[in-house]
C-alpha cells in the first residue's frame, strides 16, 4: 500500500538533479548522458519515467517554479508586514548577486536560449513568470489594503515590474559588473516600485 511513496520521492530528487543540469547548461547544452549521470538513473529509466528530454525539461521547469514560489511565499509570510516582506526580497536579491557561484535563474536563463523557436517551451517558461507575478500581486494587494502603499497603485503592474526587475538583477549578477552597479540598480528599482523605506 505504501510502495508508491519512495518512487515519488525519488522522482522529486531526480528532477532536482535535472534542474541543476538544465540550469548550468541550458536546454540545448544538457546532454542526455549528463542528465542520466547526475540524476542517478539509466537512459531507459529516464524515458520510462519522464519521456524524452523535452518532457523532462517541461517537468523540471514546473518543479523549479513550484519550489521558487514556495520559497517566495515563505519569505513573505515570515515578514511582519507585506511591504517588509517585499523589501526582504530585494535584500535577498542583493545577497544572491554577490555570490561568486551565482548562476542566475533557470527560467530567466532559458528564455533567451529558446526564444520564439519553440512555442511550447517558451510558453512553459513564461507561465512560470506569470505564477511568480501572481504570488507577488497578492502580497501587493495586502500592502495596499493595509495602507503600506498608496491606494492608487496597480498591484498587477507592480508585480510584473518586480518580476522584470528580479530577472534583470539576476542577469546583472552573472555579468561580472561590480557590486556598486548592482546595488544602485536595486536601490532605484526598489524606490520606484515600493517607495522609499
C-alpha atoms as a printed R data frame, in Angstrom:
    type eleno elety resid chain resno      x      y       z
1   ATOM     1    CA   UNK     A     1  0.000  0.000   0.000
2   ATOM     2    CA   UNK     A     2  2.926  2.367   0.686
3   ATOM     3    CA   UNK     A     3  5.057  1.252  -2.250
4   ATOM     4    CA   UNK     A     4  4.298  4.370  -4.318
5   ATOM     5    CA   UNK     A     5  5.798  6.833  -1.839
6   ATOM     6    CA   UNK     A     6  9.516  6.054  -2.287
7   ATOM     7    CA   UNK     A     7  9.143  6.392  -6.080
8   ATOM     8    CA   UNK     A     8  7.512  9.826  -5.688
9   ATOM     9    CA   UNK     A     9 10.384 10.916  -3.504
10  ATOM    10    CA   UNK     A    10 12.967  9.567  -5.949
11  ATOM    11    CA   UNK     A    11 11.202 11.323  -8.815
12  ATOM    12    CA   UNK     A    12 11.388 14.662  -6.997
13  ATOM    13    CA   UNK     A    13 15.052 14.131  -6.184
14  ATOM    14    CA   UNK     A    14 15.827 13.153  -9.774
15  ATOM    15    CA   UNK     A    15 14.026 16.266 -11.024
16  ATOM    16    CA   UNK     A    16 16.096 18.440  -8.698
17  ATOM    17    CA   UNK     A    17 19.256 16.963 -10.214
18  ATOM    18    CA   UNK     A    18 17.921 17.509 -13.739
19  ATOM    19    CA   UNK     A    19 17.226 21.137 -12.826
20  ATOM    20    CA   UNK     A    20 20.891 21.550 -11.868
21  ATOM    21    CA   UNK     A    21 21.985 20.377 -15.318
22  ATOM    22    CA   UNK     A    22 19.462 22.488 -17.240
23  ATOM    23    CA   UNK     A    23 20.356 25.468 -15.041
24  ATOM    24    CA   UNK     A    24 24.059 25.112 -15.774
25  ATOM    25    CA   UNK     A    25 23.914 24.031 -19.423
26  ATOM    26    CA   UNK     A    26 20.564 25.233 -20.754
27  ATOM    27    CA   UNK     A    27 18.138 23.016 -22.664
28  ATOM    28    CA   UNK     A    28 20.294 22.593 -25.758
29  ATOM    29    CA   UNK     A    29 23.548 22.097 -23.867
30  ATOM    30    CA   UNK     A    30 22.202 19.485 -21.455
31  ATOM    31    CA   UNK     A    31 23.393 16.137 -22.827
32  ATOM    32    CA   UNK     A    32 21.348 13.032 -22.083
33  ATOM    33    CA   UNK     A    33 24.455 11.324 -20.723
34  ATOM    34    CA   UNK     A    34 24.999 14.108 -18.193
35  ATOM    35    CA   UNK     A    35 21.336 14.172 -17.225
36  ATOM    36    CA   UNK     A    36 21.223 10.437 -16.541
37  ATOM    37    CA   UNK     A    37 24.528 10.530 -14.629
38  ATOM    38    CA   UNK     A    38 23.508 13.448 -12.437
39  ATOM    39    CA   UNK     A    39 20.015 12.060 -11.881
40  ATOM    40    CA   UNK     A    40 21.407  8.657 -10.986
41  ATOM    41    CA   UNK     A    41 19.181  6.737 -13.415
42  ATOM    42    CA   UNK     A    42 19.711  4.860 -16.669
43  ATOM    43    CA   UNK     A    43 18.664  6.224 -20.040
44  ATOM    44    CA   UNK     A    44 15.775  3.756 -20.318
45  ATOM    45    CA   UNK     A    45 14.573  4.662 -16.822
46  ATOM    46    CA   UNK     A    46 14.603  8.316 -17.814
47  ATOM    47    CA   UNK     A    47 12.476  7.583 -20.885
48  ATOM    48    CA   UNK     A    48 10.119  5.312 -18.897
49  ATOM    49    CA   UNK     A    49  9.667  7.816 -16.076
50  ATOM    50    CA   UNK     A    50  9.829 11.221 -17.771
51  ATOM    51    CA   UNK     A    51  9.530 10.592 -21.500
52  ATOM    52    CA   UNK     A    52 12.121 12.312 -23.685
53  ATOM    53    CA   UNK     A    53 14.434 15.229 -22.865
54  ATOM    54    CA   UNK     A    54 11.764 17.738 -23.833
55  ATOM    55    CA   UNK     A    55  9.188 16.245 -21.450
56  ATOM    56    CA   UNK     A    56 11.832 16.103 -18.718
57  ATOM    57    CA   UNK     A    57 12.631 19.782 -19.240
58  ATOM    58    CA   UNK     A    58  8.955 20.776 -19.056
59  ATOM    59    CA   UNK     A    59  8.500 18.830 -15.824
60  ATOM    60    CA   UNK     A    60 11.742 20.290 -14.448
61  ATOM    61    CA   UNK     A    61 10.525 23.815 -15.213
62  ATOM    62    CA   UNK     A    62  7.260 23.129 -13.404
63  ATOM    63    CA   UNK     A    63  9.085 21.613 -10.423
64  ATOM    64    CA   UNK     A    64 11.536 24.525 -10.298
65  ATOM    65    CA   UNK     A    65  8.715 27.064 -10.483
66  ATOM    66    CA   UNK     A    66  6.746 25.461  -7.668
67  ATOM    67    CA   UNK     A    67  9.845 25.372  -5.461
68  ATOM    68    CA   UNK     A    68 10.619 29.037  -6.156
69  ATOM    69    CA   UNK     A    69  7.058 30.185  -5.463
70  ATOM    70    CA   UNK     A    70  7.058 28.189  -2.199
71  ATOM    71    CA   UNK     A    71 10.290 29.928  -1.144
72  ATOM    72    CA   UNK     A    72  8.864 33.308  -2.130
73  ATOM    73    CA   UNK     A    73  5.695 32.723  -0.131
74  ATOM    74    CA   UNK     A    74  7.797 31.573   2.840
75  ATOM    75    CA   UNK     A    75  9.790 34.827   2.824
76  ATOM    76    CA   UNK     A    76  6.649 36.932   2.511
77  ATOM    77    CA   UNK     A    77  4.795 35.008   5.240
78  ATOM    78    CA   UNK     A    78  7.709 35.355   7.688
79  ATOM    79    CA   UNK     A    79  7.766 39.164   7.419
80  ATOM    80    CA   UNK     A    80  5.798 41.306   9.900
81  ATOM    81    CA   UNK     A    81  4.056 43.199   7.076
82  ATOM    82    CA   UNK     A    82  3.579 42.623   3.330
83  ATOM    83    CA   UNK     A    83  5.794 45.570   2.367
84  ATOM    84    CA   UNK     A    84  8.549 44.410   4.710
85  ATOM    85    CA   UNK     A    85  8.417 41.014   3.007
86  ATOM    86    CA   UNK     A    86  8.811 42.623  -0.407
87  ATOM    87    CA   UNK     A    87 11.792 44.637   0.827
88  ATOM    88    CA   UNK     A    88 13.276 41.439   2.244
89  ATOM    89    CA   UNK     A    89 13.157 40.019  -1.294
90  ATOM    90    CA   UNK     A    90 15.317 42.891  -2.521
91  ATOM    91    CA   UNK     A    91 17.765 42.137   0.282
92  ATOM    92    CA   UNK     A    92 17.936 38.510  -0.787
93  ATOM    93    CA   UNK     A    93 18.485 39.544  -4.395
94  ATOM    94    CA   UNK     A    94 21.407 41.694  -3.287
95  ATOM    95    CA   UNK     A    95 22.956 38.771  -1.392
96  ATOM    96    CA   UNK     A    96 22.443 36.335  -4.266
97  ATOM    97    CA   UNK     A    97 24.077 38.675  -6.781
98  ATOM    98    CA   UNK     A    98 27.150 38.863  -4.543
99  ATOM    99    CA   UNK     A    99 27.772 35.101  -4.572
100 ATOM   100    CA   UNK     A   100 30.689 34.052  -6.764
101 ATOM   101    CA   UNK     A   101 28.967 30.799  -7.696
102 ATOM   102    CA   UNK     A   102 25.777 32.624  -8.645
103 ATOM   103    CA   UNK     A   103 24.269 31.309 -11.888
104 ATOM   104    CA   UNK     A   104 21.068 33.322 -12.219
105 ATOM   105    CA   UNK     A   105 17.610 31.840 -12.595
106 ATOM   106    CA   UNK     A   106 16.887 28.678 -14.560
107 ATOM   107    CA   UNK     A   107 13.790 30.191 -16.181
108 ATOM   108    CA   UNK     A   108 15.463 33.523 -16.897
109 ATOM   109    CA   UNK     A   109 18.492 31.776 -18.391
110 ATOM   110    CA   UNK     A   110 16.391 29.529 -20.612
111 ATOM   111    CA   UNK     A   111 14.124 32.206 -22.110
112 ATOM   112    CA   UNK     A   112 16.801 33.891 -24.277
113 ATOM   113    CA   UNK     A   113 18.132 30.489 -25.371
114 ATOM   114    CA   UNK     A   114 14.779 29.183 -26.549
115 ATOM   115    CA   UNK     A   115 13.450 32.485 -27.851
116 ATOM   116    CA   UNK     A   116 10.445 32.011 -30.095
117 ATOM   117    CA   UNK     A   117 11.829 28.890 -31.759
118 ATOM   118    CA   UNK     A   118  9.762 26.561 -29.581
119 ATOM   119    CA   UNK     A   119  6.357 27.944 -28.636
120 ATOM   120    CA   UNK     A   120  5.536 25.197 -26.114
121 ATOM   121    CA   UNK     A   121  8.777 25.562 -24.165
122 ATOM   122    CA   UNK     A   122  8.592 29.344 -24.308
123 ATOM   123    CA   UNK     A   123  5.010 29.262 -23.035
124 ATOM   124    CA   UNK     A   124  6.006 26.994 -20.145
125 ATOM   125    CA   UNK     A   125  8.791 29.377 -19.130
126 ATOM   126    CA   UNK     A   126  6.637 32.489 -19.490
127 ATOM   127    CA   UNK     A   127  3.941 30.742 -17.460
128 ATOM   128    CA   UNK     A   128  6.346 30.470 -14.534
129 ATOM   129    CA   UNK     A   129  6.889 34.229 -14.630
130 ATOM   130    CA   UNK     A   130  3.113 34.706 -14.520
131 ATOM   131    CA   UNK     A   131  2.826 32.390 -11.498
132 ATOM   132    CA   UNK     A   132  5.550 34.363  -9.715
133 ATOM   133    CA   UNK     A   133  3.815 37.638 -10.572
134 ATOM   134    CA   UNK     A   134  0.517 36.294  -9.204
135 ATOM   135    CA   UNK     A   135  2.157 35.457  -5.859
136 ATOM   136    CA   UNK     A   136  3.652 38.941  -5.659
137 ATOM   137    CA   UNK     A   137  0.363 40.536  -6.698
138 ATOM   138    CA   UNK     A   138 -1.393 39.017  -3.696
139 ATOM   139    CA   UNK     A   139  1.238 40.461  -1.375
140 ATOM   140    CA   UNK     A   140  0.998 43.885  -3.026
141 ATOM   141    CA   UNK     A   141 -2.796 43.859  -2.689
142 ATOM   142    CA   UNK     A   142 -2.349 43.206   1.037
143 ATOM   143    CA   UNK     A   143  0.175 46.055   1.278
144 ATOM   144    CA   UNK     A   144 -2.281 48.426  -0.408
145 ATOM   145    CA   UNK     A   145 -5.199 47.252   1.754
146 ATOM   146    CA   UNK     A   146 -3.055 47.772   4.862
147 ATOM   147    CA   UNK     A   147 -2.102 51.308   3.867
148 ATOM   148    CA   UNK     A   148  1.581 50.484   3.284
149 ATOM   149    CA   UNK     A   149  1.296 51.500  -0.352
150 ATOM   150    CA   UNK     A   150 -0.934 54.189  -1.898
151 ATOM   151    CA   UNK     A   151 -4.429 53.064  -2.871
152 ATOM   152    CA   UNK     A   152 -3.920 54.193  -6.468
153 ATOM   153    CA   UNK     A   153 -1.090 51.747  -7.141
154 ATOM   154    CA   UNK     A   154 -1.818 48.936  -9.608
155 ATOM   155    CA   UNK     A   155 -0.835 45.655  -7.886
156 ATOM   156    CA   UNK     A   156 -0.720 43.643 -11.120
157 ATOM   157    CA   UNK     A   157  1.543 46.141 -12.873
158 ATOM   158    CA   UNK     A   158  3.730 46.411  -9.765
159 ATOM   159    CA   UNK     A   159  4.011 42.615  -9.543
160 ATOM   160    CA   UNK     A   160  5.083 42.387 -13.176
161 ATOM   161    CA   UNK     A   161  7.579 45.179 -12.582
162 ATOM   162    CA   UNK     A   162  9.010 43.225  -9.646
163 ATOM   163    CA   UNK     A   163  9.347 40.078 -11.752
164 ATOM   164    CA   UNK     A   164 11.093 42.009 -14.534
165 ATOM   165    CA   UNK     A   165 13.386 43.704 -12.014
166 ATOM   166    CA   UNK     A   166 14.198 40.424 -10.313
167 ATOM   167    CA   UNK     A   167 15.255 38.763 -13.545
168 ATOM   168    CA   UNK     A   168 17.167 41.823 -14.681
169 ATOM   169    CA   UNK     A   169 19.156 41.879 -11.448
170 ATOM   170    CA   UNK     A   170 19.813 38.143 -11.707
171 ATOM   171    CA   UNK     A   171 21.279 38.685 -15.171
172 ATOM   172    CA   UNK     A   172 23.406 41.573 -13.876
173 ATOM   173    CA   UNK     A   173 24.708 39.270 -11.146
174 ATOM   174    CA   UNK     A   174 26.056 36.931 -13.824
175 ATOM   175    CA   UNK     A   175 27.620 39.716 -15.870
176 ATOM   176    CA   UNK     A   176 30.683 40.427 -13.759
177 ATOM   177    CA   UNK     A   177 29.602 44.012 -13.022
178 ATOM   178    CA   UNK     A   178 30.856 45.390  -9.732
179 ATOM   179    CA   UNK     A   179 28.562 45.291  -6.713
180 ATOM   180    CA   UNK     A   180 28.121 49.071  -6.635
181 ATOM   181    CA   UNK     A   181 26.448 48.938 -10.071
182 ATOM   182    CA   UNK     A   182 24.063 46.209  -8.913
183 ATOM   183    CA   UNK     A   183 23.343 47.981  -5.612
184 ATOM   184    CA   UNK     A   184 22.463 51.197  -7.445
185 ATOM   185    CA   UNK     A   185 20.135 49.339  -9.812
186 ATOM   186    CA   UNK     A   186 18.442 47.588  -6.900
187 ATOM   187    CA   UNK     A   187 18.045 50.766  -4.882
188 ATOM   188    CA   UNK     A   188 16.439 52.682  -7.739
189 ATOM   189    CA   UNK     A   189 14.140 49.751  -8.631
190 ATOM   190    CA   UNK     A   190 13.045 49.352  -5.012
191 ATOM   191    CA   UNK     A   191 12.328 53.081  -4.643
192 ATOM   192    CA   UNK     A   192 10.396 53.246  -7.921
193 ATOM   193    CA   UNK     A   193  8.303 50.168  -7.254
194 ATOM   194    CA   UNK     A   194  7.822 50.238  -3.484
195 ATOM   195    CA   UNK     A   195  8.679 53.805  -2.492
196 ATOM   196    CA   UNK     A   196 11.354 54.923  -0.075
197 ATOM   197    CA   UNK     A   197 11.646 52.930   3.153
